[in-house]
Tab-separated table of C-alpha atoms in Angstrom:
chain	number	residue	atom	x	y	z
A	1053	MET	CA	95.157	105.701	167.121
A	1054	TRP	CA	94.569	101.763	165.192
A	1055	ALA	CA	91.680	101.923	163.665
A	1056	ALA	CA	89.546	98.248	162.825
A	1057	GLU	CA	88.894	99.831	159.233
A	1058	HIS	CA	88.813	96.142	157.036
A	1059	TRP	CA	85.227	95.074	158.517
A	1060	GLN	CA	82.493	94.975	155.414
A	1061	ASP	CA	79.768	92.945	157.661
A	1062	PHE	CA	79.559	96.531	159.978
A	1063	CYS	CA	80.238	99.570	158.871
A	1064	LEU	CA	79.879	103.607	161.752
A	1065	LEU	CA	77.475	104.917	159.590
A	1066	ASP	CA	77.889	108.848	161.622
A	1067	CYS	CA	77.766	109.275	165.263
A	1068	SER	CA	76.235	112.455	166.839
A	1069	ASP	CA	74.485	113.783	170.481
A	1070	GLY	CA	75.611	111.243	172.459
A	1071	LEU	CA	74.506	108.450	169.826
A	1072	ARG	CA	76.209	106.391	167.226
A	1073	LEU	CA	74.959	104.885	163.559
A	1074	GLU	CA	75.956	101.553	162.842
A	1075	ARG	CA	75.107	99.296	160.304
A	1076	TRP	CA	75.737	95.195	160.996
A	1077	LYS	CA	75.158	93.446	157.995
A	1078	ASP	CA	71.416	94.004	157.243
A	1079	TYR	CA	70.238	96.358	160.306
A	1080	THR	CA	71.120	99.257	161.354
A	1081	LEU	CA	71.374	99.709	165.344
A	1082	ILE	CA	71.149	103.197	167.258
A	1083	ARG	CA	73.267	103.096	170.523
A	1084	PRO	CA	74.053	105.869	173.459
A	1085	ASP	CA	77.768	106.144	173.652
A	1086	PRO	CA	79.558	108.470	175.558
A	1087	GLN	CA	82.484	109.336	174.123
A	1088	VAL	CA	80.622	111.300	170.956
A	1089	ILE	CA	80.009	114.521	172.825
A	1090	TRP	CA	79.422	116.914	169.374
A	1091	LYS	CA	76.770	117.546	167.612
A	1092	ASN	CA	76.643	117.034	163.915
A	1093	MET	CA	73.763	117.020	160.505
A	1094	LYS	CA	72.752	113.219	160.918
A	1095	LYS	CA	72.343	113.043	157.442
A	1096	HIS	CA	72.004	109.620	156.651
A	1097	PRO	CA	68.554	108.495	156.307
A	1098	SER	CA	68.932	105.595	158.206
A	1099	TRP	CA	68.868	107.657	161.558
A	1100	LYS	CA	65.097	108.176	160.804
A	1101	ARG	CA	63.992	104.511	160.543
A	1102	ALA	CA	67.087	102.874	162.453
A	1103	ASP	CA	65.761	98.496	162.977
A	1104	GLY	CA	66.696	99.016	166.714
A	1105	ILE	CA	67.066	101.827	169.423
A	1106	TYR	CA	68.352	101.618	172.487
A	1107	THR	CA	67.305	104.527	174.246
A	1108	ARG	CA	68.231	105.288	178.471
A	1109	SER	CA	65.796	105.219	180.976
A	1110	LYS	CA	65.554	107.944	183.318
A	1111	SER	CA	65.484	105.121	186.573
A	1112	GLY	CA	68.503	103.362	185.258
A	1113	GLY	CA	69.181	100.601	181.972
A	1114	GLY	CA	67.268	101.000	179.253
A	1115	SER	CA	65.534	99.333	177.041
A	1116	TRP	CA	66.138	98.854	172.259
A	1117	ASN	CA	62.460	100.394	170.970
A	1118	GLU	CA	61.450	100.230	167.634
A	1119	ASN	CA	62.593	97.060	166.960
A	1120	ARG	CA	62.855	95.687	164.207
A	1121	LEU	CA	66.102	92.947	164.808
A	1122	PRO	CA	65.809	89.523	164.738
A	1123	GLU	CA	66.753	87.901	168.178
A	1124	GLU	CA	70.018	87.475	166.851
A	1125	TRP	CA	72.270	87.237	163.130
A	1126	THR	CA	75.755	86.809	162.539
A	1127	VAL	CA	78.610	88.573	160.934
A	1128	THR	CA	81.158	88.079	160.080
A	1129	TYR	CA	85.024	89.680	159.750
A	1130	ARG	CA	88.050	87.935	157.459
A	1131	ASP	CA	87.485	84.078	157.983
A	1132	LEU	CA	85.701	84.920	161.725
A	1133	THR	CA	81.639	84.533	162.280
A	1134	PHE	CA	79.892	86.139	165.455
A	1135	SER	CA	76.620	86.346	166.361
A	1136	ILE	CA	75.193	89.502	166.748
A	1137	LYS	CA	72.350	89.258	169.766
A	1138	PRO	CA	71.256	92.888	170.966
A	1139	MET	CA	71.389	92.639	175.325
A	1140	GLY	CA	70.487	95.063	178.017
A	1141	PHE	CA	72.633	97.593	178.510
A	1142	LYS	CA	72.723	99.045	174.574
A	1143	HIS	CA	75.268	95.346	174.011
A	1144	THR	CA	75.141	93.595	170.979
A	1145	GLY	CA	77.669	90.702	172.024
A	1146	LEU	CA	80.599	92.128	170.179
A	1147	PHE	CA	83.134	94.851	170.534
A	1148	PRO	CA	84.129	95.178	166.719
A	1149	GLU	CA	86.620	98.219	167.384
A	1150	GLN	CA	88.666	94.823	168.667
A	1151	ALA	CA	89.466	93.813	165.183
A	1152	VAL	CA	92.949	95.398	165.022
A	1153	ASN	CA	93.905	93.757	168.069
A	1154	TRP	CA	92.943	90.478	166.513
A	1155	ASP	CA	95.054	91.281	163.285
A	1156	TRP	CA	97.665	92.328	165.124
A	1157	PHE	CA	97.715	88.951	168.090
A	1158	SER	CA	97.233	86.286	164.870
A	1159	SER	CA	100.089	87.444	162.891
A	1160	LEU	CA	102.301	87.481	165.478
A	1161	ILE	CA	101.144	84.598	166.218
A	1162	HIS	CA	101.022	82.533	162.782
A	1163	ALA	CA	104.657	84.120	162.450
A	1164	ALA	CA	105.980	82.542	165.579
A	1165	GLY	CA	106.863	78.585	164.201
A	1166	ARG	CA	105.954	77.335	167.020
A	1167	PRO	CA	103.244	76.786	169.620
A	1168	ILE	CA	101.771	78.705	171.017
A	1169	LYS	CA	98.550	78.739	174.156
A	1170	VAL	CA	96.951	81.578	174.922
A	1171	LEU	CA	95.111	82.961	177.982
A	1172	ASN	CA	92.368	85.166	177.340
A	1173	LEU	CA	91.320	86.790	181.044
A	1174	PHE	CA	87.677	88.878	181.155
A	1175	ALA	CA	86.993	87.065	177.346
A	1176	TYR	CA	83.414	87.848	177.492
A	1177	THR	CA	81.626	86.287	174.672
A	1178	GLY	CA	85.575	85.332	172.755
A	1179	GLY	CA	86.008	87.270	170.385
A	1180	ALA	CA	90.046	87.644	170.845
A	1181	THR	CA	89.745	83.671	171.758
A	1182	VAL	CA	88.075	83.035	167.943
A	1183	ALA	CA	90.460	85.205	166.040
A	1184	ALA	CA	93.525	83.053	168.488
A	1185	ALA	CA	92.674	80.140	168.013
A	1186	LYS	CA	92.056	80.718	163.694
A	1187	ALA	CA	95.371	81.831	163.461
A	1188	GLY	CA	96.428	78.578	165.419
A	1189	ALA	CA	96.656	78.922	169.288
A	1190	SER	CA	95.416	76.439	171.791
A	1191	VAL	CA	93.400	79.187	173.660
A	1192	CYS	CA	91.998	79.123	177.581
A	1193	HIS	CA	89.160	81.004	178.172
A	1194	VAL	CA	88.092	82.246	181.210
A	1195	ASP	CA	85.255	84.719	182.579
A	1196	ALA	CA	82.750	85.006	185.366
A	1197	SER	CA	79.234	85.102	183.007
A	1198	LYS	CA	77.847	81.588	182.709
A	1199	GLY	CA	76.486	82.771	180.027
A	1200	MET	CA	78.731	85.004	178.368
A	1201	VAL	CA	81.102	81.507	178.124
A	1202	ALA	CA	78.333	79.346	176.726
A	1203	ARG	CA	78.216	82.246	173.842
A	1204	ALA	CA	81.990	82.311	172.618
A	1205	LYS	CA	81.571	78.488	173.216
A	1206	GLU	CA	78.213	79.954	169.736
A	1207	ASN	CA	81.176	81.606	168.117
A	1208	ALA	CA	84.146	79.527	168.154
A	1209	ALA	CA	81.021	77.146	166.158
A	1210	LEU	CA	79.911	79.206	164.225
A	1211	SER	CA	83.603	79.770	162.844
A	1212	GLY	CA	84.248	76.160	162.679
A	1213	LEU	CA	86.436	75.283	165.524
A	1214	GLN	CA	84.592	73.018	167.502
A	1215	GLN	CA	87.257	70.910	168.156
A	1216	ALA	CA	89.380	74.120	168.383
A	1217	PRO	CA	91.639	73.573	171.173
A	1218	ILE	CA	89.878	75.660	173.761
A	1219	ARG	CA	89.280	75.220	177.411
A	1220	TYR	CA	86.466	78.007	178.738
A	1221	ILE	CA	86.138	78.160	181.964
A	1222	VAL	CA	83.897	79.940	184.156
A	1223	ASP	CA	85.575	81.625	186.618
A	1224	ASP	CA	86.671	85.022	188.447
A	1225	CYS	CA	89.540	85.351	186.885
A	1226	GLU	CA	92.114	87.215	189.452
A	1227	LYS	CA	91.827	83.270	191.277
A	1228	PHE	CA	92.052	81.673	188.295
A	1229	CYS	CA	95.540	82.927	187.863
A	1230	GLU	CA	97.235	82.295	190.830
A	1231	ARG	CA	95.837	78.700	189.995
A	1232	GLU	CA	97.361	78.953	187.670
A	1233	LEU	CA	100.570	79.717	189.242
A	1234	ARG	CA	100.237	77.155	191.468
A	1235	ARG	CA	99.914	74.013	189.002
A	1236	GLY	CA	102.382	75.462	186.957
A	1237	ASN	CA	100.725	76.284	183.209
A	1238	ARG	CA	102.574	79.480	181.313
A	1239	TYR	CA	101.561	81.009	178.097
A	1240	GLU	CA	102.587	82.890	175.307
A	1241	GLY	CA	99.983	84.509	174.372
A	1242	ILE	CA	98.321	86.831	177.451
A	1243	ILE	CA	95.360	88.944	176.432
A	1244	MET	CA	93.047	90.964	179.151
A	1245	ASP	CA	90.254	92.625	178.855
A	1246	PRO	CA	88.862	94.222	182.085
A	1247	PRO	CA	86.091	96.006	183.265
A	1248	SER	CA	85.590	99.133	184.696
A	1249	TYR	CA	83.448	97.399	187.045
A	1250	GLY	CA	82.455	93.915	187.635
A	1251	ARG	CA	81.822	90.615	190.243
A	1252	GLY	CA	83.133	87.168	189.837
A	1253	PRO	CA	80.605	84.259	190.115
A	1254	GLY	CA	81.542	84.418	193.944
A	1255	GLY	CA	80.525	87.602	194.170
A	1256	GLU	CA	83.603	89.035	193.764
A	1257	LYS	CA	84.359	92.522	193.584
A	1258	TRP	CA	86.365	94.500	191.344
A	1259	MET	CA	87.676	98.457	190.821
A	1260	LEU	CA	90.011	98.560	187.453
A	1261	GLU	CA	92.292	102.061	188.876
A	1262	GLU	CA	92.206	99.668	192.045
A	1263	GLN	CA	93.230	96.249	191.256
A	1264	ILE	CA	94.583	96.830	187.688
A	1265	ASP	CA	98.468	96.989	188.450
A	1266	ALA	CA	98.648	93.511	191.136
A	1267	PHE	CA	95.983	92.075	188.443
A	1268	ILE	CA	98.615	92.316	185.444
A	1269	THR	CA	102.101	91.870	187.947
A	1270	LEU	CA	100.092	88.603	188.306
A	1271	ALA	CA	99.379	87.890	185.135
A	1272	ALA	CA	103.067	88.495	183.726
A	1273	LYS	CA	103.964	86.019	185.988
A	1274	LEU	CA	102.247	83.519	183.744
A	1275	LEU	CA	104.493	83.876	180.666
A	1276	SER	CA	106.609	81.764	179.387
A	1277	ASP	CA	110.175	81.308	179.364
A	1278	ARG	CA	109.252	82.227	175.629
A	1279	PRO	CA	106.750	84.174	175.557
A	1280	LEU	CA	105.279	86.177	172.605
A	1281	PHE	CA	102.908	89.149	173.986
A	1282	PHE	CA	100.814	91.124	175.913
A	1283	LEU	CA	97.909	92.619	175.370
A	1284	VAL	CA	95.720	94.879	177.810
A	1285	ASN	CA	92.653	96.914	176.704
A	1286	SER	CA	90.996	100.119	178.707
A	1287	TYR	CA	87.429	100.958	178.323
A	1288	THR	CA	87.835	103.099	181.541
A	1289	THR	CA	87.617	107.133	180.246
A	1290	GLY	CA	89.853	108.980	181.933
A	1291	LEU	CA	92.852	106.067	181.912
A	1292	SER	CA	95.344	106.778	179.254
A	1293	PRO	CA	96.730	104.342	177.190
A	1294	SER	CA	100.338	105.131	178.434
A	1295	THR	CA	98.927	104.674	182.059
A	1296	MET	CA	98.429	100.773	181.103
A	1297	GLY	CA	101.990	101.098	179.087
A	1298	TYR	CA	103.398	102.280	181.977
A	1299	ILE	CA	101.770	98.948	184.087
A	1300	LEU	CA	103.421	96.547	181.292
A	1301	ARG	CA	106.290	98.498	180.944
A	1302	LYS	CA	107.493	97.851	184.496
A	1303	THR	CA	106.444	94.925	185.067
A	1304	ILE	CA	107.280	92.715	182.072
A	1305	LEU	CA	110.476	94.681	180.547
A	1306	PRO	CA	112.553	94.220	183.313
A	1307	VAL	CA	111.962	90.237	182.982
A	1308	HIS	CA	111.919	89.344	179.407
A	1309	GLY	CA	112.878	92.646	177.685
A	1310	GLY	CA	110.514	93.368	174.285
A	1311	THR	CA	108.975	96.198	173.549
A	1312	VAL	CA	105.506	98.219	174.796
A	1313	VAL	CA	103.166	100.510	172.619
A	1314	SER	CA	99.920	102.019	173.553
A	1315	ASP	CA	97.206	104.216	171.765
A	1316	GLU	CA	93.854	104.818	170.869
A	1317	ILE	CA	91.656	102.346	169.519
A	1318	GLY	CA	88.573	103.582	167.315
A	1319	LEU	CA	86.455	102.993	164.373
A	1320	PRO	CA	86.166	105.416	161.198
A	1321	VAL	CA	83.319	107.462	160.347
A	1322	GLU	CA	81.520	107.188	157.395
A	1323	ALA	CA	80.181	110.281	157.316
A	1324	THR	CA	83.045	112.565	158.487
A	1325	GLY	CA	85.889	110.585	158.092
A	1326	GLY	CA	87.326	110.565	160.743
A	1327	ILE	CA	87.838	108.349	164.040
A	1328	LEU	CA	85.638	107.631	166.812
A	1329	PRO	CA	87.872	107.136	170.283
A	1330	CYS	CA	85.996	103.246	171.394
A	1331	GLY	CA	89.219	102.504	174.508
A	1332	SER	CA	92.709	102.217	174.535
A	1333	SER	CA	95.315	98.917	173.992
A	1334	SER	CA	98.728	98.663	175.154
A	1335	ARG	CA	100.714	95.659	173.227
A	1336	TRP	CA	103.707	93.891	174.200
A	1337	THR	CA	106.107	91.759	172.105
A	1338	ALA	CA	108.716	89.941	173.245
A	1339	GLU	CA	110.393	91.615	169.876
């Protein structure tokens, strides 16, 4: 498993009985997590005095209770800074487990010694965009949510990247890729973090299991003649890392060679020393 082990402003303090106890800099949160199917003694004192608790509603959705949280605050990871804002559906605006991928592709960009263009699809609030831009890449950031793209711009500014070569696009990712192909635009790196289910700005329906093979095939055509990497993340329960890896192998290796590796990604749990699985990633590299 690839674990995000280098955080200082974030820590997964404990997890038990469907819940995660987390520290985000100066604040502690309790959030539901379906992966946490075990029960253990909740010895950490913050279980009883968390600053914010997200509780699911029986009718769907949920809300933040026992809420002593500010509207938003910032956390840092290495030389990156991000805004944290408790939102609906238990989210905070950042997936801390993705830091292990930020480190991976940032090292590739640094070592490339040439201009690198990165396409970030389903880019959310821009964690990967900020990391790639900070490493020296020019980035095209694409997401269907206007609000999330606005948050991505804020995160870039927090990391001192106001003038960085980042294009922000509010669009359906599939339609954007089709237009990029027609325009002849190509990229050395491609990142995609597709949801299990979603809708585009025009109501376009997205179902991961039904569409991911065709979408990866489409996006791979946007790789340049000297590509560097391709990263696919998945949070869909039941899809193994090797499933995405298989798609990358059959799609990219015959054209570009290179190697594909796949694994779960996770977060270290301070209380137990274990690692909480938080999805999976498949990585293609040219060398």
